[in-house]
Amino acid sequence: MSFPTTTHALSLSRVTGLCIEDPEDEKANLALILDRYKGSITSLPKEKGWLTESLYMYQGHWFPSNNLISIGTVMASQEVFQANPTDIYLVTPPKSGTTWLKALAFAILNRKRYTNISTHPLLIFNPQDCLPYIENEILRNKPTYMDANSTRLFATHMPYTSLPQFILDSRCRLVYMCRNPKDVLVFMFHFVNKLRDKSLDRITLEEAFEMFSKGITPCGPYWDHVKGYHAASVKHPTQVLFLPYENMKMDTANNVRRLADFLGYPFTVEEEAKGAVQEIVSLCSFKNLTDANRHGNIREGLPKEAFFREGKVGDWSKHLTNEMSQILDGITKEKFNGLDISF
Ligand code: A3P
């Protein structure tokens, strides 16, 4: 696939229908929020962080100290975020296929707008920039979506029990992607060491393993995050779609159909005949998105390429020792005992 050379023909706000705020304003608002919740935050249990200096334990999960997705923005969104019943939320524990899920959902919902794949926004903008996180909504001065009547597509890393009550009450649809914790750990380890603040020490694999197995990860314990949404999907199957990364990898086309049905944008017979499903699968393939994201940064300032590594199931075996693997398998077995969750 060839990639459009000009980034000026499409502006991010036109493509996404989002009001794009100045990142500096967002940073200033983040500082205000952290200051507002300082009193509640400082008394919480604290551990060393991955990307940020610390993680704080809040409502049974660990949240970063001062990121755009952080303890302060989670607390603030719980207080003020207002859902629409037509909203769709893409939920992932960090580093579990968020970028891919964002790309797939964006491509499915917008397929009638972008019929010419060779100039598709996903070949210009990183999927991370194409739809916002709930946690960041609070940092904006204007509402995110310019068209109040459009289906709003948000992402979030929040555990089920921490979701703003408005989302739970309004019965919006949630898509949950998770993945084998061993692959998550390996990606987290690489991602963090690439992007960790230079003033902080490198995290060794042994340290990363230790923190991960104790459940001390952003929005972790990983297993509890998965269990929360799995239980919700069993209880509310029409509201929560539980979609492991491995399943999506194994049969992408059929899972794209399933995702489109769930989102309320099913493929028509005519679209099927024209190969629309395969077109989205190829557009969002690991190779295609990796090629399209070799240069530049996302709005937050992180390099686009940092969101892509191997894109394979089971790459953990090249990095973790047998002992690490066995320990993590043991935790997974114990935590998911009696549940129909497998990767
Ligand atoms: P690997 O470490 O296996 O390469 P997140 O987006 O939540 O940060 O998840 C990152 C993981 O998703 C990385 O996994 C990354 O390579 C993989 N990934 C990103 N885009 C993908 C795509 N289009 N298809 C499959 N995997 C993808």
GROMACS .gro file of C-alpha atoms and ligand atoms in nm:
model
  370
    1MET     CA    1   0.000   0.000   0.000
    2SER     CA    2   0.132   0.350  -0.077
    3PHE     CA    3   0.104   0.628   0.176
    4PRO     CA    4  -0.028   0.979   0.119
    5THR     CA    5   0.262   1.223   0.119
    6THR     CA    6   0.083   1.538   0.231
    7THR     CA    7  -0.043   1.566   0.584
    8HIS     CA    8  -0.207   1.901   0.514
    9ALA     CA    9  -0.491   1.779   0.293
   10LEU     CA   10  -0.670   1.641   0.599
   11SER     CA   11  -0.673   1.807   0.936
   12LEU     CA   12  -0.708   1.588   1.242
   13SER     CA   13  -1.016   1.774   1.361
   14ARG     CA   14  -1.191   1.733   1.025
   15VAL     CA   15  -1.111   1.365   1.016
   16THR     CA   16  -1.212   1.282   1.367
   17GLY     CA   17  -1.484   1.540   1.422
   18LEU     CA   18  -1.296   1.634   1.739
   19CYS     CA   19  -1.207   1.975   1.875
   20ILE     CA   20  -0.830   1.958   1.891
   21GLU     CA   21  -0.696   2.142   2.192
   22ASP     CA   22  -0.352   2.284   2.232
   23PRO     CA   23  -0.148   2.015   2.416
   24GLU     CA   24   0.001   2.292   2.631
   25ASP     CA   25  -0.350   2.386   2.753
   26GLU     CA   26  -0.413   2.021   2.835
   27LYS     CA   27  -0.091   2.004   3.035
   28ALA     CA   28  -0.185   2.318   3.225
   29ASN     CA   29  -0.530   2.172   3.300
   30LEU     CA   30  -0.367   1.848   3.417
   31ALA     CA   31  -0.157   2.044   3.666
   32LEU     CA   32  -0.476   2.212   3.796
   33ILE     CA   33  -0.653   1.877   3.834
   34LEU     CA   34  -0.361   1.715   4.016
   35ASP     CA   35  -0.357   2.012   4.247
   36ARG     CA   36  -0.734   1.989   4.306
   37TYR     CA   37  -0.715   1.619   4.406
   38LYS     CA   38  -0.380   1.645   4.586
   39GLY     CA   39  -0.540   1.601   4.926
   40SER     CA   40  -0.712   1.274   4.831
   41ILE     CA   41  -0.413   1.141   4.636
   42THR     CA   42  -0.132   1.185   4.889
   43SER     CA   43  -0.295   0.957   5.146
   44LEU     CA   44  -0.323   0.663   4.898
   45PRO     CA   45  -0.085   0.362   4.895
   46LYS     CA   46   0.203   0.436   4.659
   47GLU     CA   47   0.453   0.227   4.458
   48LYS     CA   48   0.725   0.295   4.203
   49GLY     CA   49   0.572   0.373   3.862
   50TRP     CA   50   0.650   0.247   3.512
   51LEU     CA   51   0.639   0.555   3.289
   52THR     CA   52   0.573   0.801   3.568
   53GLU     CA   53   0.745   0.834   3.901
   54SER     CA   54   0.476   0.656   4.105
   55LEU     CA   55   0.155   0.457   4.095
   56TYR     CA   56  -0.125   0.511   4.346
   57MET     CA   57  -0.372   0.246   4.463
   58TYR     CA   58  -0.728   0.371   4.423
   59GLN     CA   59  -1.045   0.159   4.428
   60GLY     CA   60  -0.838  -0.160   4.412
   61HIS     CA   61  -0.623  -0.062   4.111
   62TRP     CA   62  -0.295   0.123   4.049
   63PHE     CA   63  -0.298   0.453   3.860
   64PRO     CA   64  -0.004   0.662   3.733
   65SER     CA   65   0.086   0.975   3.929
   66ASN     CA   66   0.100   1.245   3.664
   67ASN     CA   67   0.022   1.121   3.316
   68LEU     CA   68  -0.262   1.236   3.093
   69ILE     CA   69  -0.423   0.908   3.203
   70SER     CA   70  -0.358   0.927   3.573
   71ILE     CA   71  -0.504   0.913   3.920
   72GLY     CA   72  -0.614   1.278   3.894
   73THR     CA   73  -0.786   1.246   3.556
   74VAL     CA   74  -0.959   0.924   3.665
   75MET     CA   75  -1.093   1.091   3.979
   76ALA     CA   76  -1.203   1.395   3.783
   77SER     CA   77  -1.377   1.193   3.511
   78GLN     CA   78  -1.565   0.994   3.773
   79GLU     CA   79  -1.698   1.323   3.900
   80VAL     CA   80  -1.788   1.501   3.578
   81PHE     CA   81  -1.789   1.272   3.273
   82GLN     CA   82  -2.131   1.251   3.111
   83ALA     CA   83  -2.210   0.966   2.874
   84ASN     CA   84  -2.458   0.956   2.586
   85PRO     CA   85  -2.652   0.631   2.543
   86THR     CA   86  -2.517   0.604   2.185
   87ASP     CA   87  -2.153   0.628   2.297
   88ILE     CA   88  -1.916   0.341   2.228
   89TYR     CA   89  -1.622   0.276   2.459
   90LEU     CA   90  -1.312   0.079   2.360
   91VAL     CA   91  -1.157  -0.056   2.678
   92THR     CA   92  -0.816  -0.214   2.722
   93PRO     CA   93  -0.571  -0.266   3.003
   94PRO     CA   94  -0.270  -0.060   2.884
   95LYS     CA   95  -0.054  -0.235   2.622
   96SER     CA   96  -0.310  -0.497   2.525
   97GLY     CA   97  -0.396  -0.400   2.167
   98THR     CA   98  -0.543  -0.051   2.218
   99THR     CA   99  -0.392   0.096   1.901
  100TRP     CA  100  -0.522  -0.189   1.684
  101LEU     CA  101  -0.870  -0.181   1.837
  102LYS     CA  102  -0.886   0.197   1.792
  103ALA     CA  103  -0.787   0.160   1.425
  104LEU     CA  104  -1.040  -0.116   1.359
  105ALA     CA  105  -1.333   0.060   1.526
  106PHE     CA  106  -1.248   0.394   1.361
  107ALA     CA  107  -1.225   0.225   1.019
  108ILE     CA  108  -1.554   0.038   1.068
  109LEU     CA  109  -1.752   0.341   1.182
  110ASN     CA  110  -1.612   0.576   0.917
  111ARG     CA  111  -1.603   0.343   0.618
  112LYS     CA  112  -1.868   0.534   0.422
  113ARG     CA  113  -1.672   0.860   0.462
  114TYR     CA  114  -1.341   0.722   0.345
  115THR     CA  115  -1.401   0.508   0.041
  116ASN     CA  116  -1.060   0.580  -0.108
  117ILE     CA  117  -0.832   0.366   0.105
  118SER     CA  118  -0.514   0.512  -0.042
  119THR     CA  119  -0.584   0.846   0.132
  120HIS     CA  120  -0.741   0.702   0.447
  121PRO     CA  121  -0.673   0.904   0.769
  122LEU     CA  122  -0.527   0.593   0.933
  123LEU     CA  123  -0.242   0.616   0.684
  124ILE     CA  124  -0.170   0.969   0.805
  125PHE     CA  125  -0.266   0.987   1.172
  126ASN     CA  126  -0.179   0.742   1.447
  127PRO     CA  127  -0.493   0.557   1.569
  128GLN     CA  128  -0.417   0.694   1.917
  129ASP     CA  129  -0.500   1.042   1.785
  130CYS     CA  130  -0.816   0.939   1.600
  131LEU     CA  131  -1.031   0.901   1.911
  132PRO     CA  132  -0.995   1.037   2.262
  133TYR     CA  133  -0.962   0.874   2.604
  134ILE     CA  134  -1.237   0.948   2.856
  135GLU     CA  135  -0.960   1.022   3.104
  136ASN     CA  136  -0.842   1.311   2.886
  137GLU     CA  137  -1.185   1.458   2.828
  138ILE     CA  138  -1.158   1.645   3.153
  139LEU     CA  139  -0.847   1.827   3.028
  140ARG     CA  140  -1.024   1.998   2.741
  141ASN     CA  141  -1.167   2.346   2.743
  142LYS     CA  142  -1.426   2.257   2.476
  143PRO     CA  143  -1.637   1.943   2.436
  144THR     CA  144  -1.448   1.684   2.235
  145TYR     CA  145  -1.703   1.603   1.968
  146MET     CA  146  -1.807   1.891   1.745
  147ASP     CA  147  -2.123   1.713   1.625
  148ALA     CA  148  -2.333   1.649   1.933
  149ASN     CA  149  -2.545   1.395   1.742
  150SER     CA  150  -2.265   1.173   1.613
  151THR     CA  151  -2.184   0.838   1.768
  152ARG     CA  152  -1.905   0.922   2.008
  153LEU     CA  153  -1.618   0.677   2.013
  154PHE     CA  154  -1.400   0.690   2.324
  155ALA     CA  155  -1.120   0.476   2.459
  156THR     CA  156  -1.039   0.412   2.821
  157HIS     CA  157  -0.804   0.205   3.037
  158MET     CA  158  -1.024   0.237   3.347
  159PRO     CA  159  -1.116  -0.081   3.535
  160TYR     CA  160  -1.487  -0.167   3.522
  161THR     CA  161  -1.545  -0.073   3.882
  162SER     CA  162  -1.387   0.270   3.829
  163LEU     CA  163  -1.590   0.369   3.522
  164PRO     CA  164  -1.785   0.690   3.567
  165GLN     CA  165  -2.133   0.597   3.693
  166PHE     CA  166  -2.287   0.779   3.395
  167ILE     CA  167  -2.143   0.517   3.158
  168LEU     CA  168  -2.276   0.227   3.361
  169ASP     CA  169  -2.619   0.388   3.395
  170SER     CA  170  -2.655   0.490   3.033
  171ARG     CA  171  -2.610   0.133   2.904
  172CYS     CA  172  -2.358   0.231   2.636
  173ARG     CA  173  -2.173  -0.039   2.447
  174LEU     CA  174  -1.824  -0.137   2.559
  175VAL     CA  175  -1.570  -0.340   2.363
  176TYR     CA  176  -1.302  -0.497   2.577
  177MET     CA  177  -0.971  -0.621   2.434
  178CYS     CA  178  -0.718  -0.796   2.655
  179ARG     CA  179  -0.433  -1.035   2.582
  180ASN     CA  180  -0.200  -1.294   2.730
  181PRO     CA  181  -0.041  -1.118   3.030
  182LYS     CA  182   0.303  -1.250   2.931
  183ASP     CA  183   0.289  -1.061   2.598
  184VAL     CA  184   0.156  -0.754   2.779
  185LEU     CA  185   0.447  -0.759   3.022
  186VAL     CA  186   0.702  -0.784   2.740
  187PHE     CA  187   0.551  -0.491   2.547
  188MET     CA  188   0.518  -0.282   2.863
  189PHE     CA  189   0.884  -0.345   2.945
  190HIS     CA  190   1.000  -0.233   2.600
  191PHE     CA  191   0.759   0.062   2.575
  192VAL     CA  192   0.849   0.200   2.913
  193ASN     CA  193   1.223   0.180   2.864
  194LYS     CA  194   1.189   0.357   2.530
  195LEU     CA  195   0.983   0.643   2.673
  196ARG     CA  196   1.061   0.664   3.042
  197ASP     CA  197   1.169   1.004   3.159
  198LYS     CA  198   1.546   1.033   3.123
  199SER     CA  199   1.571   1.141   3.488
  200LEU     CA  200   1.438   0.798   3.595
  201ASP     CA  201   1.643   0.475   3.592
  202ARG     CA  202   1.587   0.205   3.331
  203ILE     CA  203   1.356  -0.074   3.448
  204THR     CA  204   1.517  -0.419   3.421
  205LEU     CA  205   1.316  -0.717   3.296
  206GLU     CA  206   1.344  -0.875   3.643
  207GLU     CA  207   1.201  -0.560   3.803
  208ALA     CA  208   0.925  -0.538   3.544
  209PHE     CA  209   0.836  -0.902   3.604
  210GLU     CA  210   0.835  -0.853   3.980
  211MET     CA  211   0.604  -0.548   3.961
  212PHE     CA  212   0.376  -0.710   3.703
  213SER     CA  213   0.334  -1.033   3.898
  214LYS     CA  214   0.252  -0.836   4.213
  215GLY     CA  215  -0.019  -0.660   4.011
  216ILE     CA  216   0.161  -0.325   4.025
  217THR     CA  217   0.101  -0.197   3.671
  218PRO     CA  218  -0.091   0.103   3.535
  219CYS     CA  219  -0.461   0.017   3.592
  220GLY     CA  220  -0.349  -0.323   3.728
  221PRO     CA  221  -0.358  -0.583   3.873
  222TYR     CA  222  -0.388  -0.701   3.514
  223TRP     CA  223  -0.591  -1.009   3.604
  224ASP     CA  224  -0.845  -0.811   3.808
  225HIS     CA  225  -0.893  -0.568   3.520
  226VAL     CA  226  -0.973  -0.860   3.288
  227LYS     CA  227  -1.199  -1.031   3.542
  228GLY     CA  228  -1.403  -0.712   3.593
  229TYR     CA  229  -1.492  -0.679   3.225
  230HIS     CA  230  -1.531  -1.052   3.173
  231ALA     CA  231  -1.792  -1.063   3.450
  232ALA     CA  232  -1.967  -0.762   3.294
  233SER     CA  233  -1.971  -0.932   2.952
  234VAL     CA  234  -2.128  -1.243   3.101
  235LYS     CA  235  -2.389  -1.038   3.285
  236HIS     CA  236  -2.460  -0.790   3.002
  237PRO     CA  237  -2.365  -0.968   2.677
  238THR     CA  238  -2.538  -0.714   2.452
  239GLN     CA  239  -2.358  -0.430   2.624
  240VAL     CA  240  -2.005  -0.563   2.670
  241LEU     CA  241  -1.813  -0.747   2.398
  242PHE     CA  242  -1.514  -0.942   2.534
  243LEU     CA  243  -1.262  -0.975   2.254
  244PRO     CA  244  -0.914  -1.114   2.328
  245TYR     CA  245  -0.628  -0.992   2.104
  246GLU     CA  246  -0.540  -1.354   2.026
  247ASN     CA  247  -0.890  -1.422   1.885
  248MET     CA  248  -0.868  -1.109   1.672
  249LYS     CA  249  -0.528  -1.221   1.545
  250MET     CA  250  -0.643  -1.578   1.471
  251ASP     CA  251  -0.945  -1.482   1.261
  252THR     CA  252  -0.935  -1.109   1.198
  253ALA     CA  253  -1.200  -1.099   0.924
  254ASN     CA  254  -1.471  -1.278   1.123
  255ASN     CA  255  -1.393  -1.079   1.436
  256VAL     CA  256  -1.411  -0.754   1.236
  257ARG     CA  257  -1.760  -0.865   1.124
  258ARG     CA  258  -1.848  -0.944   1.484
  259LEU     CA  259  -1.716  -0.608   1.599
  260ALA     CA  260  -1.910  -0.423   1.327
  261ASP     CA  261  -2.233  -0.606   1.424
  262PHE     CA  262  -2.182  -0.523   1.789
  263LEU     CA  263  -2.106  -0.157   1.717
  264GLY     CA  264  -2.429  -0.134   1.516
  265TYR     CA  265  -2.251  -0.091   1.180
  266PRO     CA  266  -2.289  -0.438   1.019
  267PHE     CA  267  -2.149  -0.503   0.672
  268THR     CA  268  -2.416  -0.521   0.402
  269VAL     CA  269  -2.431  -0.796   0.140
  270GLU     CA  270  -2.307  -0.543  -0.118
  271GLU     CA  271  -2.013  -0.444   0.103
  272GLU     CA  272  -1.926  -0.809   0.160
  273ALA     CA  273  -1.934  -0.869  -0.215
  274LYS     CA  274  -1.699  -0.574  -0.271
  275GLY     CA  275  -1.449  -0.703  -0.013
  276ALA     CA  276  -1.506  -0.425   0.245
  277VAL     CA  277  -1.416  -0.651   0.538
  278GLN     CA  278  -1.085  -0.754   0.387
  279GLU     CA  279  -1.012  -0.392   0.302
  280ILE     CA  280  -1.041  -0.293   0.671
  281VAL     CA  281  -0.838  -0.595   0.781
  282SER     CA  282  -0.556  -0.493   0.543
  283LEU     CA  283  -0.579  -0.123   0.623
  284CYS     CA  284  -0.538  -0.194   0.996
  285SER     CA  285  -0.286  -0.475   0.959
  286PHE     CA  286   0.026  -0.459   1.171
  287LYS     CA  287   0.246  -0.413   0.866
  288ASN     CA  288   0.038  -0.136   0.718
  289LEU     CA  289   0.005   0.064   1.038
  290THR     CA  290   0.372   0.013   1.123
  291ASP     CA  291   0.472   0.148   0.781
  292ALA     CA  292   0.238   0.445   0.820
  293ASN     CA  293   0.375   0.534   1.165
  294ARG     CA  294   0.750   0.527   1.113
  295HIS     CA  295   0.795   0.900   1.164
  296GLY     CA  296   0.656   1.178   1.379
  297ASN     CA  297   0.484   1.197   1.715
  298ILE     CA  298   0.130   1.159   1.841
  299ARG     CA  299  -0.034   1.473   1.987
  300GLU     CA  300   0.088   1.386   2.335
  301GLY     CA  301   0.445   1.404   2.200
  302LEU     CA  302   0.526   1.030   2.207
  303PRO     CA  303   0.685   0.883   1.893
  304LYS     CA  304   0.424   0.717   1.671
  305GLU     CA  305   0.645   0.415   1.611
  306ALA     CA  306   0.656   0.329   1.984
  307PHE     CA  307   0.308   0.176   1.959
  308PHE     CA  308   0.426  -0.101   1.725
  309ARG     CA  309   0.678  -0.373   1.801
  310GLU     CA  310   0.621  -0.733   1.681
  311GLY     CA  311   0.243  -0.762   1.666
  312LYS     CA  312   0.261  -1.139   1.722
  313VAL     CA  313   0.101  -1.380   1.965
  314GLY     CA  314   0.351  -1.549   2.197
  315ASP     CA  315   0.656  -1.329   2.142
  316TRP     CA  316   0.703  -1.345   2.521
  317SER     CA  317   0.883  -1.677   2.475
  318LYS     CA  318   1.183  -1.489   2.329
  319HIS     CA  319   1.212  -1.269   2.639
  320LEU     CA  320   1.086  -1.437   2.956
  321THR     CA  321   1.267  -1.718   3.136
  322ASN     CA  322   1.089  -2.052   3.194
  323GLU     CA  323   1.061  -1.965   3.559
  324MET     CA  324   0.898  -1.626   3.488
  325SER     CA  325   0.659  -1.792   3.244
  326GLN     CA  326   0.560  -2.060   3.494
  327ILE     CA  327   0.500  -1.809   3.771
  328LEU     CA  328   0.279  -1.593   3.549
  329ASP     CA  329   0.091  -1.901   3.423
  330GLY     CA  330   0.033  -2.002   3.785
  331ILE     CA  331  -0.111  -1.660   3.873
  332THR     CA  332  -0.331  -1.662   3.561
  333LYS     CA  333  -0.460  -2.011   3.641
  334GLU     CA  334  -0.541  -1.919   3.998
  335LYS     CA  335  -0.700  -1.582   3.915
  336PHE     CA  336  -0.910  -1.714   3.623
  337ASN     CA  337  -1.002  -2.040   3.795
  338GLY     CA  338  -1.351  -2.146   3.685
  339LEU     CA  339  -1.381  -1.863   3.429
  340ASP     CA  340  -1.404  -1.911   3.056
  341ILE     CA  341  -1.102  -1.690   2.977
  342SER     CA  342  -0.817  -1.817   2.763
  343PHE     CA  343  -0.558  -1.656   2.538
  344A3P     P1  344   0.372  -0.655   2.064
  344A3P     O1  345   0.447  -0.621   2.184
  344A3P     O2  346   0.331  -0.800   2.062
  344A3P     O3  347   0.436  -0.616   1.937
  344A3P     P2  348  -0.119  -0.110   2.278
  344A3P     O4  349  -0.166  -0.055   2.150
  344A3P     O5  350  -0.228  -0.133   2.378
  344A3P     O6  351  -0.006  -0.031   2.333
  344A3P     O7  352  -0.064  -0.258   2.247
  344A3P     C1  353   0.060  -0.276   2.185
  344A3P     C2  354   0.071  -0.412   2.119
  344A3P     O8  355  -0.018  -0.418   2.007
  344A3P     C3  356   0.212  -0.436   2.064
  344A3P     O9  357   0.229  -0.578   2.068
  344A3P     C4  358   0.196  -0.383   1.922
  344A3P    O10  359   0.296  -0.425   1.834
  344A3P     C5  360   0.060  -0.445   1.888
  344A3P     N1  361  -0.006  -0.383   1.773
  344A3P     C6  362  -0.012  -0.253   1.737
  344A3P     N2  363  -0.078  -0.240   1.621
  344A3P     C7  364  -0.117  -0.362   1.583
  344A3P     C8  365  -0.189  -0.413   1.469
  344A3P     N3  366  -0.233  -0.333   1.373
  344A3P     N4  367  -0.211  -0.547   1.463
  344A3P     C9  368  -0.166  -0.629   1.561
  344A3P     N5  369  -0.096  -0.588   1.669
  344A3P    C10  370  -0.072  -0.457   1.680
   0.00000   0.00000   0.00000
